[in-house]
Coordinates of C-alpha atoms in Angstrom, one line a residue:
M1 CA 0.0 0.0 0.0
I2 CA 1.3 3.4 -0.9
K3 CA 1.7 5.7 2.1
T4 CA 1.0 9.5 2.1
K5 CA 4.7 10.1 2.5
D6 CA 5.4 7.9 -0.6
L7 CA 2.8 9.9 -2.5
K8 CA 4.5 13.1 -1.5
F9 CA 7.8 11.9 -2.9
L10 CA 6.1 10.3 -6.0
G11 CA 4.5 13.7 -6.7
L12 CA 7.9 15.4 -6.3
S13 CA 9.4 12.8 -8.7
L14 CA 6.8 13.4 -11.3
L15 CA 7.3 17.1 -11.0
L16 CA 11.1 16.6 -11.5
F17 CA 10.5 14.3 -14.4
G18 CA 8.3 16.8 -16.1
A19 CA 10.8 19.6 -15.5
A20 CA 13.6 17.4 -16.9
N21 CA 11.6 16.7 -20.0
A22 CA 10.8 20.4 -20.4
Q23 CA 14.4 21.2 -20.0
S24 CA 15.3 18.6 -22.6
A25 CA 12.9 20.3 -25.1
D26 CA 14.7 23.6 -24.3
E27 CA 18.0 21.8 -24.8
A28 CA 16.8 20.6 -28.2
K29 CA 16.0 24.2 -29.2
K30 CA 19.4 25.4 -28.0
A31 CA 21.0 22.6 -30.0
I32 CA 19.0 23.7 -33.1
D33 CA 20.0 27.3 -32.6
A34 CA 23.7 26.3 -32.2
E35 CA 23.3 24.2 -35.4
K36 CA 24.0 20.9 -33.6
F37 CA 21.4 19.1 -35.5
Q38 CA 22.4 15.6 -34.8
K39 CA 22.3 16.3 -31.0
A40 CA 18.9 18.0 -31.5
K41 CA 17.5 15.0 -33.3
T42 CA 18.7 12.6 -30.6
I43 CA 17.0 14.6 -27.9
L44 CA 13.8 15.0 -29.8
K45 CA 13.5 11.3 -30.7
N46 CA 14.0 10.4 -27.0
L47 CA 11.3 12.9 -26.1
I48 CA 8.9 11.5 -28.6
A49 CA 9.5 8.0 -27.2
S50 CA 8.8 9.2 -23.7
E51 CA 6.0 11.6 -24.5
P52 CA 4.3 10.3 -27.7
E53 CA 1.3 12.7 -27.3
E54 CA 3.4 16.0 -27.3
G55 CA 3.0 17.4 -30.8
K56 CA 5.6 20.1 -30.5
N57 CA 8.4 17.5 -30.3
Y58 CA 7.3 16.0 -33.6
F59 CA 7.3 19.5 -35.1
L60 CA 10.7 20.4 -33.9
L61 CA 12.2 17.2 -35.2
G62 CA 10.5 17.6 -38.6
D63 CA 11.8 21.2 -38.7
V64 CA 15.3 20.0 -38.1
Y65 CA 14.9 17.7 -41.1
L66 CA 13.6 20.6 -43.2
K67 CA 16.7 22.6 -42.2
Q68 CA 18.8 19.7 -43.6
K69 CA 16.8 19.6 -46.8
E70 CA 15.3 16.2 -46.0
Q71 CA 11.7 17.0 -46.8
D72 CA 10.3 13.5 -46.9
S73 CA 11.6 12.7 -43.4
A74 CA 10.2 16.0 -42.2
A75 CA 6.7 15.2 -43.6
I76 CA 6.7 11.8 -41.8
Y77 CA 7.1 13.5 -38.4
F78 CA 4.7 16.3 -39.2
N79 CA 2.0 13.8 -40.2
K80 CA 2.6 11.8 -37.0
G81 CA 2.5 14.9 -34.9
K82 CA -0.7 16.4 -36.3
V83 CA -2.9 13.6 -34.9
V84 CA -1.5 13.6 -31.3
K85 CA -3.5 15.1 -28.4
K86 CA -1.3 18.0 -27.4
D87 CA -0.2 20.9 -29.6
P88 CA -0.8 19.1 -32.9
E89 CA -1.3 22.5 -34.7
Y90 CA 2.5 23.0 -34.8
N91 CA 2.7 20.1 -37.3
T92 CA 0.1 21.7 -39.5
I93 CA 2.5 24.6 -39.7
G94 CA 5.3 22.2 -40.7
L95 CA 3.1 20.7 -43.4
G96 CA 2.3 24.3 -44.6
H97 CA 6.0 25.0 -44.9
I98 CA 6.4 21.9 -47.1
D99 CA 3.5 23.3 -49.2
L100 CA 5.4 26.5 -49.6
N101 CA 8.5 24.6 -50.7
K102 CA 6.4 22.9 -53.4
G103 CA 4.9 26.2 -54.6
N104 CA 1.4 25.4 -53.3
T105 CA 0.9 28.7 -51.6
A106 CA -2.9 28.4 -51.4
A107 CA -2.6 25.1 -49.4
A108 CA 0.0 26.6 -47.1
Q109 CA -2.1 29.6 -46.4
S110 CA -5.2 27.5 -45.7
K111 CA -3.2 25.5 -43.1
F112 CA -1.8 28.6 -41.5
K113 CA -5.2 30.3 -41.3
A114 CA -6.7 27.2 -39.6
V115 CA -3.9 27.3 -37.0
E116 CA -4.3 31.0 -36.4
D117 CA -8.1 30.8 -36.2
G118 CA -7.7 28.2 -33.4
L119 CA -5.3 30.2 -31.3
R120 CA -6.1 31.5 -27.9
R121 CA -5.7 35.2 -27.2
K122 CA -2.1 35.1 -25.9
D123 CA -0.8 32.4 -28.2
S124 CA 2.1 33.8 -30.2
E125 CA 4.7 31.1 -30.7
Q126 CA 2.7 29.4 -33.5
L127 CA 2.6 32.7 -35.4
V128 CA 6.4 32.9 -35.0
Y129 CA 6.8 29.5 -36.6
I130 CA 4.4 30.5 -39.4
G131 CA 6.6 33.6 -40.0
R132 CA 9.7 31.4 -40.1
A133 CA 8.0 29.1 -42.7
Y134 CA 7.5 32.1 -45.0
V135 CA 11.1 33.3 -44.3
N136 CA 12.8 29.8 -44.8
A137 CA 10.7 28.5 -47.7
E138 CA 12.5 27.7 -50.9
N139 CA 10.6 30.6 -52.4
P140 CA 10.3 33.0 -49.4
D141 CA 7.6 35.6 -49.0
Y142 CA 9.2 38.1 -46.7
N143 CA 6.4 40.6 -46.7
K144 CA 3.9 38.0 -45.7
A145 CA 6.3 36.9 -42.9
I146 CA 6.5 40.5 -41.6
E147 CA 2.7 40.7 -41.5
V148 CA 2.4 37.5 -39.5
L149 CA 5.3 38.4 -37.1
K150 CA 3.8 41.8 -36.3
R151 CA 0.6 40.0 -35.3
A152 CA 2.7 37.7 -33.0
I153 CA 4.3 40.7 -31.4
A154 CA 1.0 42.5 -31.0
K155 CA -0.1 39.4 -29.0
D156 CA 3.1 39.2 -27.0
D157 CA 5.6 42.1 -27.2
K158 CA 8.0 40.3 -24.9
N159 CA 8.6 37.4 -27.3
A160 CA 12.3 37.7 -28.2
Q161 CA 12.1 34.9 -30.9
A162 CA 9.4 36.9 -32.7
Y163 CA 11.7 39.8 -33.0
I164 CA 14.6 37.6 -34.2
T165 CA 12.4 36.1 -36.9
L166 CA 11.1 39.6 -37.8
G167 CA 14.7 40.6 -38.2
D168 CA 15.3 37.7 -40.5
A169 CA 12.3 38.7 -42.6
Y170 CA 13.5 42.3 -42.8
V171 CA 16.9 41.1 -44.0
G172 CA 15.3 39.0 -46.7
A173 CA 13.3 42.1 -47.8
A174 CA 16.6 44.1 -47.8
K175 CA 15.3 46.4 -45.0
Y176 CA 18.5 46.3 -43.0
N177 CA 17.8 49.2 -40.6
E178 CA 14.5 47.7 -39.6
A179 CA 16.2 44.3 -39.2
F180 CA 19.0 45.7 -37.0
Q181 CA 16.4 47.3 -34.7
A182 CA 14.4 44.0 -34.5
Y183 CA 17.5 42.1 -33.5
R184 CA 18.4 44.9 -31.0
D185 CA 14.9 44.6 -29.5
A186 CA 15.4 40.8 -29.1
V187 CA 18.6 41.3 -27.2
A188 CA 17.0 43.9 -25.0
L189 CA 14.3 41.3 -24.1
D190 CA 16.7 38.4 -23.8
N191 CA 20.4 39.1 -23.4
T192 CA 21.2 35.4 -24.0
A193 CA 19.7 35.5 -27.5
Q194 CA 23.0 34.8 -29.3
R195 CA 21.3 34.5 -32.7
A196 CA 20.2 38.1 -32.5
S197 CA 23.7 39.4 -31.7
L198 CA 25.1 37.2 -34.4
Q199 CA 22.7 38.6 -37.0
M200 CA 23.5 42.2 -36.1
A201 CA 27.2 41.4 -36.8
V202 CA 26.2 39.7 -40.1
I203 CA 24.4 42.9 -41.2
T204 CA 27.5 44.9 -40.3
K205 CA 29.6 42.5 -42.4
N206 CA 27.3 42.3 -45.4
T207 CA 25.9 45.8 -45.8
R208 CA 28.9 47.9 -44.9
A209 CA 31.8 45.5 -45.6
A210 CA 33.0 46.6 -42.1
F211 CA 35.1 43.5 -41.6
P212 CA 37.1 44.5 -38.5
E213 CA 33.9 45.6 -36.7
A214 CA 32.2 42.3 -37.7
V215 CA 35.1 40.2 -36.5
S216 CA 35.1 42.1 -33.2
A217 CA 31.3 41.5 -32.8
F218 CA 31.7 37.8 -33.5
E219 CA 34.6 37.5 -31.1
N220 CA 32.5 39.2 -28.4
I221 CA 29.8 36.6 -28.8
L222 CA 32.4 33.9 -28.4
K223 CA 33.7 35.5 -25.2
K224 CA 30.2 35.0 -23.7
D225 CA 29.9 31.5 -25.1
P226 CA 33.1 29.9 -26.6
N227 CA 31.0 26.9 -27.8
Y228 CA 28.5 28.8 -30.0
G229 CA 29.4 27.3 -33.3
P230 CA 27.6 29.6 -35.7
A231 CA 29.8 32.5 -34.6
Y232 CA 32.9 30.6 -35.8
R233 CA 31.1 29.9 -39.2
E234 CA 30.4 33.6 -39.6
L235 CA 34.0 34.5 -38.6
A236 CA 35.1 32.1 -41.3
E237 CA 32.9 33.7 -43.9
T238 CA 34.0 37.2 -42.8
Y239 CA 37.6 36.4 -43.2
Y240 CA 36.9 34.8 -46.6
L241 CA 35.3 38.0 -47.8
W242 CA 38.0 40.1 -46.3
A243 CA 40.7 38.0 -48.0
N244 CA 39.1 38.7 -51.4
T245 CA 39.0 42.4 -50.8
D246 CA 42.5 42.8 -49.3
T247 CA 44.5 40.7 -51.6
A248 CA 47.8 41.6 -49.9
K249 CA 46.6 39.6 -46.9
Y250 CA 44.7 37.0 -48.8
D251 CA 46.7 34.0 -47.5
Q252 CA 46.6 35.3 -43.9
Y253 CA 42.9 35.9 -43.9
M254 CA 42.0 32.7 -45.8
K255 CA 44.0 30.7 -43.3
K256 CA 41.9 32.2 -40.5
A257 CA 38.8 31.5 -42.5
L258 CA 39.6 27.8 -42.8
E259 CA 40.6 27.5 -39.1
N260 CA 37.4 29.1 -37.9
Y261 CA 35.3 26.9 -40.2
E262 CA 37.0 23.8 -38.8
K263 CA 36.1 25.0 -35.2
Y264 CA 32.5 25.4 -36.4
M265 CA 32.6 21.8 -37.7
Q266 CA 34.0 20.5 -34.4
L267 CA 31.4 22.3 -32.3
T268 CA 28.4 21.3 -34.4
D269 CA 28.5 17.8 -36.0
Y270 CA 30.1 15.9 -38.8
S271 CA 26.8 14.8 -40.3
L272 CA 26.5 14.6 -44.1
N273 CA 24.6 18.0 -44.2
S274 CA 27.3 19.7 -42.2
R275 CA 30.0 18.2 -44.3
M276 CA 28.3 19.5 -47.4
R277 CA 28.1 23.0 -46.1
H278 CA 31.8 22.7 -45.2
A279 CA 32.5 21.4 -48.8
D280 CA 30.7 24.5 -50.2
F281 CA 32.9 26.7 -48.1
L282 CA 36.0 24.8 -49.3
V283 CA 35.0 25.5 -52.9
L284 CA 34.8 29.2 -52.1
A285 CA 38.2 29.1 -50.3
R286 CA 39.7 27.0 -53.2
D287 CA 41.1 24.5 -50.8
Y288 CA 40.7 21.6 -53.3
K289 CA 42.9 19.1 -51.4
A290 CA 40.7 19.4 -48.3
L291 CA 37.6 19.3 -50.6
E292 CA 38.6 16.0 -52.1
A293 CA 39.3 14.5 -48.7
E294 CA 35.9 15.8 -47.4
A295 CA 34.1 14.4 -50.5
K296 CA 35.6 11.0 -50.0
K297 CA 34.5 11.0 -46.3
M298 CA 31.0 11.9 -47.5
Q299 CA 31.0 9.0 -49.9
E300 CA 31.7 6.7 -46.9
L301 CA 28.6 8.1 -45.2
D302 CA 26.3 8.1 -48.2
K303 CA 27.1 6.3 -51.4
V304 CA 24.0 7.4 -53.3
N305 CA 23.7 11.2 -52.7
P306 CA 24.6 12.7 -56.1
R307 CA 25.7 16.0 -54.7
I308 CA 28.9 14.3 -53.4
L309 CA 29.8 13.7 -57.1
R310 CA 29.8 17.5 -57.6
Y311 CA 32.5 17.9 -55.0
L312 CA 34.5 15.0 -56.4
A313 CA 34.3 16.5 -59.9
Y314 CA 35.4 20.0 -58.7
S315 CA 38.3 18.7 -56.6
A316 CA 39.5 16.1 -59.0
Y317 CA 39.8 18.7 -61.8
E318 CA 41.7 21.2 -59.6
N319 CA 44.0 18.4 -58.3
G320 CA 44.9 17.4 -61.9
N321 CA 42.8 14.2 -62.3
F322 CA 40.8 15.3 -65.4
K323 CA 39.3 12.0 -66.3
A324 CA 38.0 11.4 -62.8
S325 CA 36.5 14.9 -62.8
L326 CA 34.7 14.3 -66.1
D327 CA 33.4 10.9 -65.0
A328 CA 32.1 12.3 -61.7
M329 CA 30.5 15.3 -63.4
N330 CA 28.8 13.3 -66.1
E331 CA 27.5 10.9 -63.4
F332 CA 26.3 13.8 -61.3
M333 CA 24.5 15.5 -64.2
A334 CA 22.8 12.2 -65.1
K335 CA 21.4 11.8 -61.6
V336 CA 20.0 15.3 -60.9
E337 CA 17.2 17.4 -62.5
E338 CA 18.5 20.0 -65.0
E339 CA 17.0 22.8 -63.0
R340 CA 19.2 21.9 -60.0
L341 CA 22.4 22.3 -62.0
I342 CA 24.4 25.4 -61.3
A343 CA 26.8 27.5 -63.3
R344 CA 29.9 26.0 -61.7
D345 CA 28.7 22.5 -62.7
Y346 CA 28.8 23.5 -66.4
L347 CA 32.1 25.3 -65.9
Y348 CA 33.8 22.3 -64.5
L349 CA 32.2 20.0 -67.1
G350 CA 33.6 22.2 -69.8
L351 CA 37.0 22.5 -68.2
A352 CA 37.3 18.7 -67.7
K353 CA 36.2 18.1 -71.3
M354 CA 38.7 20.6 -72.5
A355 CA 41.6 19.2 -70.5
S356 CA 40.8 15.7 -71.7
T357 CA 40.9 16.7 -75.3
V358 CA 44.0 18.8 -75.4
N359 CA 47.5 17.2 -75.7
T360 CA 50.7 19.1 -75.2
D361 CA 54.0 17.4 -76.3
A362 CA 57.5 17.8 -74.7
E363 CA 58.2 20.8 -77.0
G364 CA 55.1 22.6 -75.9
N365 CA 53.1 22.1 -79.1
T366 CA 49.4 21.7 -78.4
T367 CA 46.9 19.6 -80.4
I368 CA 43.2 18.9 -80.0
T369 CA 42.5 15.2 -80.0
D370 CA 38.7 15.5 -80.3
Q371 CA 37.5 18.7 -81.9
A372 CA 33.8 18.0 -81.4
K373 CA 34.3 17.4 -77.7
F374 CA 36.5 20.4 -77.4
D375 CA 33.9 22.6 -79.1
Q376 CA 31.2 21.3 -76.7
A377 CA 33.5 22.2 -73.8
I378 CA 33.5 25.8 -75.0
K379 CA 29.7 25.7 -75.1
D380 CA 29.5 24.3 -71.6
I381 CA 31.7 27.2 -70.3
Q382 CA 29.4 29.7 -72.1
K383 CA 26.4 27.9 -70.6
A384 CA 27.9 28.6 -67.1
A385 CA 27.9 32.3 -67.9
E386 CA 24.3 32.2 -69.0
L387 CA 23.3 30.7 -65.7
D388 CA 25.5 33.1 -63.6
I389 CA 27.1 36.1 -65.3
D390 CA 29.4 36.7 -62.2
I391 CA 31.2 33.4 -62.9
T392 CA 32.9 35.2 -65.8
N393 CA 35.2 36.8 -63.3
E394 CA 37.0 33.4 -63.3
F395 CA 37.3 33.2 -67.1
N396 CA 40.5 35.2 -67.3
A397 CA 42.6 32.3 -66.1
I398 CA 40.8 29.9 -68.4
G399 CA 41.3 32.1 -71.5
K400 CA 44.9 32.9 -70.6
K401 CA 45.7 29.2 -70.4
L402 CA 44.2 28.6 -73.8
F403 CA 46.1 31.5 -75.2
A404 CA 49.4 30.1 -73.8
Q405 CA 48.5 26.8 -75.5
K406 CA 48.2 28.8 -78.7
L407 CA 44.5 27.9 -78.9
Y408 CA 43.7 31.4 -79.9
G409 CA 40.2 30.9 -81.4
P410 CA 38.8 29.1 -78.3
A411 CA 40.5 31.6 -76.1
S412 CA 38.8 34.5 -77.9
Y413 CA 35.3 33.0 -77.3
V414 CA 36.1 32.6 -73.6
F415 CA 37.2 36.2 -73.3
E416 CA 34.2 37.3 -75.4
T417 CA 31.9 35.6 -72.9
A418 CA 33.8 37.2 -70.0
I419 CA 33.4 40.8 -71.3
S420 CA 29.6 40.3 -71.7
N421 CA 29.6 40.9 -67.9
P422 CA 29.4 44.7 -67.4
D423 CA 30.8 44.3 -63.9
N424 CA 33.7 42.0 -64.9
R425 CA 36.6 42.7 -62.5
N426 CA 39.1 41.8 -65.2
A427 CA 37.6 44.0 -67.9
F428 CA 41.0 45.6 -68.9
Y429 CA 42.8 42.3 -69.4
D430 CA 39.8 40.4 -70.8
N431 CA 39.2 43.0 -73.5
F432 CA 42.9 43.1 -74.3
Y433 CA 43.2 39.3 -74.5
L434 CA 40.0 39.1 -76.6
A435 CA 41.6 41.4 -79.2
Y436 CA 45.0 39.7 -78.9
S437 CA 43.4 36.2 -79.3
I438 CA 41.4 37.2 -82.4
Y439 CA 44.4 38.8 -84.0
Y440 CA 46.7 35.8 -83.6
D441 CA 43.9 33.4 -84.6
H442 CA 43.5 35.5 -87.8
L443 CA 47.3 35.2 -88.5
N444 CA 47.0 31.4 -88.4
M445 CA 44.1 31.3 -90.9
T446 CA 44.2 30.4 -94.5
D447 CA 43.8 33.3 -97.0
E448 CA 40.3 32.2 -97.8
A449 CA 39.3 32.1 -94.1
K450 CA 40.8 35.5 -93.5
K451 CA 38.3 37.0 -96.0
N452 CA 35.4 35.9 -93.8
N453 CA 36.9 37.0 -90.5
T454 CA 36.1 40.7 -90.7
E455 CA 33.4 40.6 -88.1
R456 CA 35.8 39.0 -85.5
L457 CA 38.5 41.6 -86.3
Q458 CA 36.0 44.4 -85.8
L459 CA 35.0 42.9 -82.4
A460 CA 38.7 42.9 -81.6
S461 CA 39.0 46.6 -82.5
T462 CA 36.0 47.4 -80.3
A463 CA 37.6 45.5 -77.4
L464 CA 40.7 47.6 -77.7
D465 CA 38.5 50.7 -77.6
N466 CA 37.3 49.4 -74.2
V467 CA 40.9 49.0 -73.1
I468 CA 41.8 52.5 -74.2
K469 CA 38.9 53.9 -72.2
L470 CA 40.2 52.2 -69.1
S471 CA 43.8 53.1 -69.8
P472 CA 44.2 55.9 -72.4
E473 CA 48.0 55.7 -72.3
A474 CA 48.4 51.9 -72.9
P475 CA 50.7 51.8 -75.9
D476 CA 50.1 48.1 -76.8
A477 CA 46.4 48.8 -77.1
F478 CA 47.0 51.3 -79.9
L479 CA 49.7 49.1 -81.5
Y480 CA 47.3 46.1 -81.8
K481 CA 44.4 48.3 -82.8
A482 CA 46.5 49.5 -85.7
R483 CA 47.5 45.9 -86.6
I484 CA 43.9 44.7 -86.5
N485 CA 42.6 47.5 -88.6
Q486 CA 45.3 46.9 -91.1
A487 CA 44.2 43.3 -91.3
I488 CA 40.6 44.4 -91.9
G489 CA 41.8 46.1 -95.0
S490 CA 39.1 48.6 -95.8
E491 CA 39.5 52.3 -96.6
E492 CA 37.9 53.2 -93.3
S493 CA 40.0 50.7 -91.3
Y494 CA 43.2 52.0 -92.9
A495 CA 42.4 55.5 -91.6
T496 CA 41.8 54.0 -88.1
M497 CA 45.1 52.1 -88.4
S498 CA 47.0 55.3 -89.1
E499 CA 45.4 57.1 -86.1
A500 CA 46.2 54.2 -83.8
Y501 CA 49.8 54.2 -85.0
D502 CA 50.0 58.0 -84.5
K503 CA 49.0 57.5 -80.9
Y504 CA 51.5 54.7 -80.4
I505 CA 54.2 56.9 -81.8
E506 CA 53.2 59.8 -79.5
I507 CA 53.4 57.6 -76.4
V508 CA 56.5 55.6 -77.1
A509 CA 58.6 58.2 -78.9
A510 CA 58.3 60.5 -75.8
K511 CA 60.1 57.9 -73.7
A512 CA 63.7 58.8 -72.6
Q513 CA 64.6 55.1 -73.0
R514 CA 63.1 52.4 -75.2
T515 CA 63.4 48.7 -75.3
D516 CA 64.5 46.9 -78.4
A517 CA 60.9 45.7 -78.9
E518 CA 59.6 49.2 -78.7
K519 CA 62.2 50.4 -81.2
K520 CA 61.1 47.6 -83.6
N521 CA 57.4 48.5 -83.1
L522 CA 58.2 52.2 -83.7
I523 CA 59.7 51.3 -87.1
E524 CA 56.6 49.3 -87.9
A525 CA 54.3 52.2 -86.9
Y526 CA 56.3 54.8 -88.8
S527 CA 56.5 52.5 -91.9
N528 CA 52.8 51.5 -92.1
A529 CA 51.4 54.9 -91.2
G530 CA 53.9 56.5 -93.6
A531 CA 52.7 54.2 -96.4
Y532 CA 49.1 55.4 -95.7
Y533 CA 50.1 59.1 -95.5
A534 CA 51.9 58.7 -98.8
I535 CA 48.5 58.9 -100.3
T536 CA 46.8 61.4 -98.0
N537 CA 49.6 63.6 -96.5
K538 CA 52.9 63.4 -98.3
A539 CA 54.7 65.7 -95.9
K540 CA 53.8 63.6 -92.9
S541 CA 54.7 60.5 -94.9
K542 CA 58.2 61.9 -95.5
E543 CA 58.6 62.8 -91.8
Y544 CA 57.7 59.2 -90.8
F545 CA 60.0 57.5 -93.2
N546 CA 62.9 59.8 -92.2
K547 CA 62.1 58.8 -88.5
V548 CA 62.5 55.1 -89.7
L549 CA 66.0 55.9 -91.0
E550 CA 66.9 57.6 -87.8
L551 CA 66.2 54.3 -86.0
D552 CA 67.6 52.1 -88.7
P553 CA 69.7 53.8 -91.4
N554 CA 69.7 50.7 -93.5
D555 CA 65.9 50.2 -93.7
A556 CA 65.3 49.4 -97.4
F557 CA 61.5 50.0 -97.4
A558 CA 61.9 53.6 -95.9
K559 CA 64.6 54.4 -98.5
Q560 CA 62.4 53.1 -101.3
E561 CA 59.3 55.0 -100.2
L562 CA 61.2 58.3 -99.8
Q563 CA 62.6 57.9 -103.3
K564 CA 59.0 57.5 -104.6
L565 CA 58.0 60.6 -102.7
K566 CA 60.7 62.7 -104.5
N567 CA 59.3 61.8 -107.9

């Protein structure tokens, strides 16, 4: 028989059991916030086993799966949770989030309305999760999220999580001042809200490129909690951006970026999803040795996920294994939907094809072993630019490599694609190499092919105009503009040729000292312009041919032309 004293202790035990489980739910939320998703899933699965009628636990677990892009697993838990006795409505929100991901907005809104209509006067947490669904959906609706979150705050203006999610919605809507204020309000309500402090520092980093201030803010977060993993990830991404804007310290900052990302990995988990995010960062950081190692570890965890093949293709190419890269990329592309392919996939496909069809012998002579495959490689690279014009900032190195291999025609198409980006960071060199490539490709053509190459030569001339706008005193731009217009061979182009040679002469002749190459180029400029002026301006023609003889008294062509001018 149970005595009163035993009942007293039994009641106390039940209270403690309930508190422990409540704490565990809070611990799961903390783990989710710290991006320790494996830990969160373990906690929540244990909670579901011990409290099968608590719907919020199913929802939180399903939400973790959504964060990890495992929508089918998320749906399983949402569907289980929507039929339990307590708080089933959270799972309706989760299913609405899946509807949003699928583009079924009407179904999602119907679910959200049913949840909101059933809320009590002070219920606000459900509205926060509806707001998060709109923010985190694959096709977000930030304005709708803001509407919902304002209603949540109207119900409970002390809900720090509502302000954090409102800040996220404002960031998505590019309303950074409002976002910063929302995060600040969250911290005022809960000074342990690390996510709000983190996001304020992220805004500082992203909108003002104030990297030192952002680093300081992230470090302050870590002083309060050295185990808060997301701060290390943001530090890594800040140092990555800083490295790319301060190239003098690129290696120093990139080293810090990689070190901080490794700390993030150590503090979160080494799940497949975390490893994939790490792999994405390694691609940005161009640490291809580490990327290949990470991809192989991922293959051990999951032999069927096609995304791993993407990382293997990228890293194999950069580490010089072109066949393995091409095999991995072809297999990857065969396994995923076309709409999920990104620009970089086509770039590496093209690069791997190109590398596998180009042979360079011991003397440095280059031959293409499969012209059709090589031509397709160029199209793949161009397709990458169609999908993401910013990737053309990486085309300079590709084009220069082709140029060095004397593959001038293909190089010209790579550079032509690069200059289609109006914000190309390599505009000066890409325009110059475009002209350079077209000119040398023209020299290698048959006489018949040269007759049909005028359009490409005119493109080269225009490219040099772009170079001259960026650097009006670049002598080689005028020299090659003259050569290209001479090759065009029309009355108008000859006039352009002479003007370009005049400008080259003006720049180089003014130098106190000239190289042997510049002396040779001056003789070319004086001679070709002199020949043109022999028809249009005989005095200037004589002047130029006499300049040739000053540089080379034995120049036969100058002597011959001067003799003609006397007659």
